[in-house]
Short mmCIF file of C-alpha atoms in Angstrom, two decimals:
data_model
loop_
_atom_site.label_atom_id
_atom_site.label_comp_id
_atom_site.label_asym_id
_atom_site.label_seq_id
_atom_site.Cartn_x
_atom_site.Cartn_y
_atom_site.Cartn_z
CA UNK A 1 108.87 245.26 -23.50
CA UNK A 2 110.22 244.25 -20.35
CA UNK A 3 112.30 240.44 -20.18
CA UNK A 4 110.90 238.01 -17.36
CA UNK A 5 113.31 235.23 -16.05
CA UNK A 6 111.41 231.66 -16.64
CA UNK A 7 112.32 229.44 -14.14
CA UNK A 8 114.16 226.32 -15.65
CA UNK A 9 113.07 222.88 -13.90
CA UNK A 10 116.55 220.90 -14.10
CA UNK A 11 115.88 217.30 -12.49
CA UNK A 12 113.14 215.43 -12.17
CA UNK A 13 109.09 216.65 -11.74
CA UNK A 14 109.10 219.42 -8.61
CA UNK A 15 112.56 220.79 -8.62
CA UNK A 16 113.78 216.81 -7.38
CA UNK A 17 117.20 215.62 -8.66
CA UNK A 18 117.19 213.11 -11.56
CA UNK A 19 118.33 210.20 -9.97
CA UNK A 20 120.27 206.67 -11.62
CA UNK A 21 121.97 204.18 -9.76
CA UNK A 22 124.37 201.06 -10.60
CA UNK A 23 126.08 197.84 -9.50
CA UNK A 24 129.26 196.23 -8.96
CA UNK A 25 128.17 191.94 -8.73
CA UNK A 26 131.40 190.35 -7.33
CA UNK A 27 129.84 186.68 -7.19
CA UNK A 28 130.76 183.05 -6.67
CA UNK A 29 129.52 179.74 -7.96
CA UNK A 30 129.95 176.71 -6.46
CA UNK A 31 130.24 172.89 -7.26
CA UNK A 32 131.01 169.76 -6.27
CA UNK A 33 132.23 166.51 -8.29
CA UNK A 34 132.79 162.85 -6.90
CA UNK A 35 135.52 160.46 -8.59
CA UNK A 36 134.65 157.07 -7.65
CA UNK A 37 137.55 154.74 -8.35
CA UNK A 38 136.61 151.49 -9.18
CA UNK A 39 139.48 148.80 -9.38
CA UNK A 40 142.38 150.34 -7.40
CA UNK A 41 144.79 147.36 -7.59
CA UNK A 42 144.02 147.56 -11.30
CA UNK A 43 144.96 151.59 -11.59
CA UNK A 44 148.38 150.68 -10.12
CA UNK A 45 149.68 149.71 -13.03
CA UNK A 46 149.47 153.01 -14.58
CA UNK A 47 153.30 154.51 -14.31
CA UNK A 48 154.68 157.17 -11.80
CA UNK A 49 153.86 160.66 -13.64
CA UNK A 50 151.19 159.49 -15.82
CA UNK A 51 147.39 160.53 -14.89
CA UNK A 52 143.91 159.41 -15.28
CA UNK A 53 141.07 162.10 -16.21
CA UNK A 54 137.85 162.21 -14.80
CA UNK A 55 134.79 163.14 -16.98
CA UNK A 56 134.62 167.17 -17.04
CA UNK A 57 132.16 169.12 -15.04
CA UNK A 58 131.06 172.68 -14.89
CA UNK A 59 131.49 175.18 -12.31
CA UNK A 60 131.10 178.94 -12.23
CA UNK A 61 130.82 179.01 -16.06
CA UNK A 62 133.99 177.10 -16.41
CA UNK A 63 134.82 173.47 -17.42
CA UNK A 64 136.90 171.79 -14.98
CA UNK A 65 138.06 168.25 -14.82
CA UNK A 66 140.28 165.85 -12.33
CA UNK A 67 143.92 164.46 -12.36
CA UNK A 68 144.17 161.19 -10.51
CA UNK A 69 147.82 160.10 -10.63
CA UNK A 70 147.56 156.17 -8.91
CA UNK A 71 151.29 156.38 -8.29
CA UNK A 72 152.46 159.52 -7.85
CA UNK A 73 153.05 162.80 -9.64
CA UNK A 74 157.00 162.35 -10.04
CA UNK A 75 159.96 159.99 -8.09
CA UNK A 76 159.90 162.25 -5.19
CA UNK A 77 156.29 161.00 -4.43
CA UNK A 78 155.93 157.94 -6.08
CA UNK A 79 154.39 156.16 -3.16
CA UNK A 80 152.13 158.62 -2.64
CA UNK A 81 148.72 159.41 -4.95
CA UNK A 82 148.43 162.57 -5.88
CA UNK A 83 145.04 164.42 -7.17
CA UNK A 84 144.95 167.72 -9.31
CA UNK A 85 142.18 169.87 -10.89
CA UNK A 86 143.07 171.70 -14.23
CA UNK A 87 141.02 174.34 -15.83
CA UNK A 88 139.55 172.66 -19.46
CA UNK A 89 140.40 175.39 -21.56
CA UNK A 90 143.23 178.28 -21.47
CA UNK A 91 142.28 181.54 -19.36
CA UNK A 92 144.43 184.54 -19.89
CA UNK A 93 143.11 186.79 -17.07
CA UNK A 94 142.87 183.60 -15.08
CA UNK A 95 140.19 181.81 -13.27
CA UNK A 96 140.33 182.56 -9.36
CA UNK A 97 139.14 179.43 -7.77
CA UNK A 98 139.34 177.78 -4.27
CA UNK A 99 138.65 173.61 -4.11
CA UNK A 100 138.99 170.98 -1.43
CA UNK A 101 139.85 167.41 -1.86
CA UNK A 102 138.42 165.29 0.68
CA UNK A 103 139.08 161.63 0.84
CA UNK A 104 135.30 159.86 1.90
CA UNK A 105 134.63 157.25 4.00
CA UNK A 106 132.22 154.31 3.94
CA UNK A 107 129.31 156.87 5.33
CA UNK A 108 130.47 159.86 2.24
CA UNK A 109 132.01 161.50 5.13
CA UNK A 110 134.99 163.74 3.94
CA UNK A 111 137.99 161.79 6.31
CA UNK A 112 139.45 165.16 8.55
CA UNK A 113 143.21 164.06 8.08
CA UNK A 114 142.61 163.44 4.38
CA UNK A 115 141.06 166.59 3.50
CA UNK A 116 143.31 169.56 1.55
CA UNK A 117 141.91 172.75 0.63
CA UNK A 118 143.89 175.47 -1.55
CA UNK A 119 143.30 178.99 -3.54
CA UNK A 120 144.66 179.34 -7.28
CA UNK A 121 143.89 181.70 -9.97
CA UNK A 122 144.11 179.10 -12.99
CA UNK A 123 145.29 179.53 -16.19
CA UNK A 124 146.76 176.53 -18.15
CA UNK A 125 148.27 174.66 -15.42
CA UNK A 126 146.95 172.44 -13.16
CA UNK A 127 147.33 172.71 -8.97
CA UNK A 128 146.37 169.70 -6.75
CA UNK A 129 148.36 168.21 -3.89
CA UNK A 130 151.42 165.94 -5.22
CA UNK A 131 151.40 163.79 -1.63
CA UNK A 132 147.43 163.53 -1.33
CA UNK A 133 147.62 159.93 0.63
CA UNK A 134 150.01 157.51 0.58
CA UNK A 135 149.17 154.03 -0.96
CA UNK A 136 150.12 152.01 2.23
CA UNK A 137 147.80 154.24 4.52
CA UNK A 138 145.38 153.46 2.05
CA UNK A 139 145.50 149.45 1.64
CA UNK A 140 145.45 149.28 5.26
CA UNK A 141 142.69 151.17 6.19
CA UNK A 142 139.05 149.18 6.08
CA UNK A 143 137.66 152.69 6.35
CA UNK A 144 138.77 154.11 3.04
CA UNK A 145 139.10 150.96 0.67
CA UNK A 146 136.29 148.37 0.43
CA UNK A 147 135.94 146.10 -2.17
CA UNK A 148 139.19 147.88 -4.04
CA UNK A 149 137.26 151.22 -4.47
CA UNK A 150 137.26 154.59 -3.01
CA UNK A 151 135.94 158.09 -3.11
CA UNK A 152 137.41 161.26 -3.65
CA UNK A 153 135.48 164.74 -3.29
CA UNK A 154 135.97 167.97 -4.74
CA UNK A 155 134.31 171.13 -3.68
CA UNK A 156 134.83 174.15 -5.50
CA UNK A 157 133.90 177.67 -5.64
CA UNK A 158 134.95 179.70 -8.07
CA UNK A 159 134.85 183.95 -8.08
CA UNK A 160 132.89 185.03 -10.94
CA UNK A 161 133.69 187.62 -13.64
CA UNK A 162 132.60 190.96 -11.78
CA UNK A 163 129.93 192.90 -13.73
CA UNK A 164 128.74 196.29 -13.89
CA UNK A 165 125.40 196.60 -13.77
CA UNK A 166 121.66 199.35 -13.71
CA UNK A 167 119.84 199.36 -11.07
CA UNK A 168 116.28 200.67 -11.30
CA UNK A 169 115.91 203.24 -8.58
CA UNK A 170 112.44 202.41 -7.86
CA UNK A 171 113.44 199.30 -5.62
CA UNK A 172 116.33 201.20 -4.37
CA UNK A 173 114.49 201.51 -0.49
CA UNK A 174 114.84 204.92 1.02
CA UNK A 175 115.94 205.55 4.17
CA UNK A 176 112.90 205.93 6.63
CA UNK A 177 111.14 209.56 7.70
CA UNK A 178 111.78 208.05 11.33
CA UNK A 179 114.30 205.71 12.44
CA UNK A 180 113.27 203.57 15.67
CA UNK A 181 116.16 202.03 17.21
CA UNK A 182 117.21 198.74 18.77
CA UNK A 183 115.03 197.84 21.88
CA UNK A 184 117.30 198.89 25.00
CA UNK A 185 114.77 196.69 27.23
CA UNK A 186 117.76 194.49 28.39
CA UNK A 187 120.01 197.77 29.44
CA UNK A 188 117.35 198.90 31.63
CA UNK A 189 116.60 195.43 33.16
CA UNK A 190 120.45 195.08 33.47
CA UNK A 191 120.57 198.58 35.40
CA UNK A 192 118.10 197.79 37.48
CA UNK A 193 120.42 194.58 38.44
CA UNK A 194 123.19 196.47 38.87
CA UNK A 195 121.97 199.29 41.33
CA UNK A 196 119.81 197.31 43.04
CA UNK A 197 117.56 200.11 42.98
CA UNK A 198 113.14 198.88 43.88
CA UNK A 199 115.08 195.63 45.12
CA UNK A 200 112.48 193.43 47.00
CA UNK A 201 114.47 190.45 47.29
CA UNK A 202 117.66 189.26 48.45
CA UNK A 203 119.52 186.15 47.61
CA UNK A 204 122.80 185.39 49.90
CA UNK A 205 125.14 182.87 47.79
CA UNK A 206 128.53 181.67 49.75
CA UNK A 207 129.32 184.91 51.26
CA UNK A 208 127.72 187.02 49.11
CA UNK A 209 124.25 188.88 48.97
CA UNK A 210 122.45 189.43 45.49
CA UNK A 211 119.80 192.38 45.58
CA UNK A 212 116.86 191.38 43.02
CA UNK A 213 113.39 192.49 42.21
CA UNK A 214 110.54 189.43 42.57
CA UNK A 215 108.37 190.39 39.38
CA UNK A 216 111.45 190.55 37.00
CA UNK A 217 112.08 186.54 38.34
CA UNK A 218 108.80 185.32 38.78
CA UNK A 219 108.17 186.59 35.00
CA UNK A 220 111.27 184.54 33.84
CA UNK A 221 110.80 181.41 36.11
CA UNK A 222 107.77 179.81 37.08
CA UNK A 223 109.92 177.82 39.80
CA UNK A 224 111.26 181.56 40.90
CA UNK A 225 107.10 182.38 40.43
CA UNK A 226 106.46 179.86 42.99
CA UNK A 227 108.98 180.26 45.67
CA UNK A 228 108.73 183.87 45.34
CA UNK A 229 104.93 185.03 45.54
CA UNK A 230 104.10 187.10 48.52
CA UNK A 231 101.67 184.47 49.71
CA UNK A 232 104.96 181.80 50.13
CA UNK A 233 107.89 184.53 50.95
CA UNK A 234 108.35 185.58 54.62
CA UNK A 235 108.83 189.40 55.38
CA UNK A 236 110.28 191.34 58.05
CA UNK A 237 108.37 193.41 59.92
CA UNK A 238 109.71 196.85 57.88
CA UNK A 239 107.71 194.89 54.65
CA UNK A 240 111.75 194.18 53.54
CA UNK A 241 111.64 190.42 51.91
CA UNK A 242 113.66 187.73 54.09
CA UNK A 243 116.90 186.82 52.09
CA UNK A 244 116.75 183.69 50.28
CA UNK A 245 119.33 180.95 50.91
CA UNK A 246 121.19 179.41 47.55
CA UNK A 247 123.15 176.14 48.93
CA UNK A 248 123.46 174.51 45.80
CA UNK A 249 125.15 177.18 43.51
CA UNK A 250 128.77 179.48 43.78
CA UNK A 251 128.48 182.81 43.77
CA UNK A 252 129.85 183.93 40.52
CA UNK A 253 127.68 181.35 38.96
CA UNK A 254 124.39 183.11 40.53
CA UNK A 255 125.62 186.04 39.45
CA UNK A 256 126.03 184.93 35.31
CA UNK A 257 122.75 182.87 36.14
CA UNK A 258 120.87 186.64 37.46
CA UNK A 259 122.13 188.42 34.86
CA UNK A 260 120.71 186.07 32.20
CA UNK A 261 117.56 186.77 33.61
CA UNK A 262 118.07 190.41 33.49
CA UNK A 263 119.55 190.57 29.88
CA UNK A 264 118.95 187.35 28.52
CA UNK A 265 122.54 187.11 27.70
CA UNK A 266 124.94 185.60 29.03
CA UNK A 267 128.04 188.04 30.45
CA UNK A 268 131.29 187.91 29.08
CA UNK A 269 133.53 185.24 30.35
CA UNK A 270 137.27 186.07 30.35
CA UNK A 271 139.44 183.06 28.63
CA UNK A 272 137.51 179.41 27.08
CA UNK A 273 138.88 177.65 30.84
CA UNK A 274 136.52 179.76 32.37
CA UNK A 275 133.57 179.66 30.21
CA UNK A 276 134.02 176.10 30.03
CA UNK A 277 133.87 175.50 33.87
CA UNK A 278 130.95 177.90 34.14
CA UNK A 279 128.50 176.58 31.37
CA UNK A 280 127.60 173.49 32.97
CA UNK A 281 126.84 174.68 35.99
CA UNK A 282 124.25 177.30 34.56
CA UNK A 283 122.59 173.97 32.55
CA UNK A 284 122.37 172.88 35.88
CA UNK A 285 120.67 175.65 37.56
CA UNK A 286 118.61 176.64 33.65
CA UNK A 287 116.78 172.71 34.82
CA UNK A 288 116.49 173.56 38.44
CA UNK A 289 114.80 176.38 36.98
CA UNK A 290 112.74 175.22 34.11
CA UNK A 291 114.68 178.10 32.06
CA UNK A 292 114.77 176.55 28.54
CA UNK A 293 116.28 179.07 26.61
CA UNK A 294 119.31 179.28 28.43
CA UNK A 295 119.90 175.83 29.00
CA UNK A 296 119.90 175.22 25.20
CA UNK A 297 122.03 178.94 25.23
CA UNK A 298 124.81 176.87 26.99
CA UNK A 299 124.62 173.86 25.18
CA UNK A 300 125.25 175.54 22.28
CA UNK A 301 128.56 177.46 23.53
CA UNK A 302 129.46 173.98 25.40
CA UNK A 303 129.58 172.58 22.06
CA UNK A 304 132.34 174.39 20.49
CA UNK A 305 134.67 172.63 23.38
CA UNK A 306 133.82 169.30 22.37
CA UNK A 307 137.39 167.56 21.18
CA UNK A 308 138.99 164.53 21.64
CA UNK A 309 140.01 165.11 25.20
CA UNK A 310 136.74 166.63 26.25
CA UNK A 311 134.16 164.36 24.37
CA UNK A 312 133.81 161.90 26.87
CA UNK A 313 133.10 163.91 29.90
CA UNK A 314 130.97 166.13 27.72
CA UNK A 315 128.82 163.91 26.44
CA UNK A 316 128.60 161.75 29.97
CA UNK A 317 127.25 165.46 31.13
CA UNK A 318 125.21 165.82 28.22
CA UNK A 319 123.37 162.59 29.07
CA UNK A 320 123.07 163.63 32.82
CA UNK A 321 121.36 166.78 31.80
CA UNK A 322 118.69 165.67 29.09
CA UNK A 323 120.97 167.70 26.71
CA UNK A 324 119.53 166.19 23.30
CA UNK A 325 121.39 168.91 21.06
CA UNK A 326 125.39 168.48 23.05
CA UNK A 327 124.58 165.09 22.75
CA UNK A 328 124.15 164.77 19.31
CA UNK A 329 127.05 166.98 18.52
CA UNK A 330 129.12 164.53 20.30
CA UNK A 331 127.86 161.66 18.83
CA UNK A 332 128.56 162.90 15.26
CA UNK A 333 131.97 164.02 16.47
CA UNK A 334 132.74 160.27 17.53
CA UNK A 335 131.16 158.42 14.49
CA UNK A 336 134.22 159.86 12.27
CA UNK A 337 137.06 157.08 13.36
CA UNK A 338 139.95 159.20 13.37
CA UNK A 339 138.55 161.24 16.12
CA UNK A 340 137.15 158.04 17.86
CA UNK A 341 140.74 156.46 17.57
CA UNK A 342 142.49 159.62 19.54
CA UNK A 343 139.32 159.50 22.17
CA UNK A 344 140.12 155.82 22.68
CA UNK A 345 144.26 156.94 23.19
CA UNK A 346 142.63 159.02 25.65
CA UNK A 347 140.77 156.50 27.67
CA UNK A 348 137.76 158.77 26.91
CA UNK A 349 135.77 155.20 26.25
CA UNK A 350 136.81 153.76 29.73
CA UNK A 351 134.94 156.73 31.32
CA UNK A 352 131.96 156.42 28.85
CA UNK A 353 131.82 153.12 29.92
CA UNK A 354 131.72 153.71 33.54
CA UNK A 355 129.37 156.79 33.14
CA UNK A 356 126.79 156.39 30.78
CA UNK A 357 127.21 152.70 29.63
CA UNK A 358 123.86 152.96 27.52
CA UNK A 359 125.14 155.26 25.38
CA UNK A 360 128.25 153.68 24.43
CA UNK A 361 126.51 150.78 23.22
CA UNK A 362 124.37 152.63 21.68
CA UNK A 363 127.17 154.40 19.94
CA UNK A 364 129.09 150.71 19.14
CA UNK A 365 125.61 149.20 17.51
CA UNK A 366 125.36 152.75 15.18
CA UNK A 367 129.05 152.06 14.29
CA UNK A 368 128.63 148.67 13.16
CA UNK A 369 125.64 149.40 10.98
CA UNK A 370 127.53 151.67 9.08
CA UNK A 371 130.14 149.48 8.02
#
């Protein structure tokens, strides 16, 4: 009797592979504790090198607790306080951690210049910052200490154990029959901008001439849809539009400004000096042209130049403009005092005055009512 080969199904149903999958969860947890002390003249007494212990708190599966040392951690820093966070309980493999002590002011605002941040793998020791503030600073500042109390802040986050885990393969999503990819719209606008190719319009800024197409600017602008539609533009007599005249705009301005329009994006500006003389005037021409996107486009970008030395002039512009959003973020960057003390070293108030006095008034009355 002849032998016939049965076929053996290895895998799942239909020939298909059997197929398992698993995890490796790297995670982090984290917390946040306030000491309040209460009675600072009274903690003084407590010698150099001995500590106070806050109440313990849990973070990341850990108990963690607070060293508050009101006259220093040893004689090398006895006229500073110093502030420490120890693990409750002995790790071997350690406890990999990052925290943040922040001094707060009268608004629970962590105080820039007394704010220390760190990264420890913990064990049975505690790691904190020996020279955290130094008493003197302290007394004297109405900001921190009011009514003998004041606030310290911890944020931590702490790096889990890392687990190994199943995953059920059913939720594991599988890669699509057809991929579609990322809409190229703005490369072909863009192309169009740079070849000039089915130009109909021409824009001469300085001494230079922009080719553009009318539909592409009347779609993005209706100021652009109401200076350009072929009832209100002039032609030649080869049906070629008359160039349009741009008096109150530099060239390589109208060129970032067109291809915006194009791309909606702005181009790449070599070097922050450059971006930062640039940006405003696009907010200038984004309100000539009712373009609200990219007005709030550059506020957002002029926003990560606002210091002490720029504030003023920035927020002066911001109120020109109608710039709600730069104004805000300048605002909040002068209601922390340390920064308003440098702007004032700066005479950045003298110009506020002169510029926008409103606003600085504004500003002064918001101050006072958060004292």
């Amino acid at each position: 009797m002849p032998m016939t080969a049965s076929k053996s199904n290895i895998g799942g149903s239909r020939g298909e592979p059997l197929r398992s999958a698993s995890a490796i969860v790297s995670s982090t947890e984290s917390g946040q504790h306030l000491l309040k002390i209460d009675g600072y003249s009274r903690t003084k007494d407590v010698p150099t090198g001995s500590h106070i212990k806050s109440r313990s708190f849990r973070v990341g599966g850990h108990s963690w607790h607070i060293l508050y040392y009101p006259n220093g951690l040893n004689s090398t820093c006895s006229d500073c306080i110093s502030i420490f966070l120890k693990l409750d309980h002995n790790v071997p493999e350690g406890v990999r951690a990052q925290y943040t002590f922040s001094l707060l002011d009268h608004g629970g605002k962590p105080v820039p210049r007394y704010t220390f941040g760190s990264e420890h793998t913990f064990r049975d020791e505690d790691w904190g910052f020996p020279r955290f503030i130094r008493r003197d600073e302290l007394e004297r500042s109405e900001h921190l200490l009011k009514d003998d109390r004041f606030t310290i802040r911890c944020d931590l986050t702490v790096t889990k154990e890392i687990q190994t885990m199943d995953i059920d393969t059913a939720a594991i999503p599988q890669p699509p029959v057809v991929v579609v990819p990322p809409s190229d719209l703005h490369r072909h606008l863009g192309g169009l901008l740079v070849t000039g190719e089915g130009a109909d319009v021409t824009f001469e800024v300085d001494t230079r001439t922009f080719a553009a197409h009318r539909c592409v600017l009347m779609a993005r602008s209706p100021v652009f849809h109401a200076e350009l539609s072929l009832s209100s533009l002039t032609t030649t007599n080869d049906g070629a539009a008359v160039a349009v005249q741009i008096e109150d705009m530099e060239a390589q301005d109208f060129e970032a400004f067109l291809h915006y329009i194009y791309t909606d994006s702005l181009p790449e500006m070599k070097g922050s000096e450059a971006a930062a003389m640039m940006l405003p005037d696009l907010v200038a021409a984004a309100n000539r042209y009712k373009m609200e996107r990219l007005r709030l486009v550059c506020e957002d970008k002029l926003s990560g130049f606002v210091n002490v030395t720029t504030v003023a002039v920035i927020l002066a512009f911001a109120v020109e403009h109608h710039c709600l959003g730069l104004k805000e973020v300048c605002l909040k960057f002068l209601e922390d005092p340390a920064n308003l003390r440098e702007v004032i070293k700066t005479d950045g108030l003298e110009h506020l005055s002169k510029s926008c006095p409103s606003v600085l008034k504004d500003m002064i009355t918001k101050l006072a009512a958060a004292q």
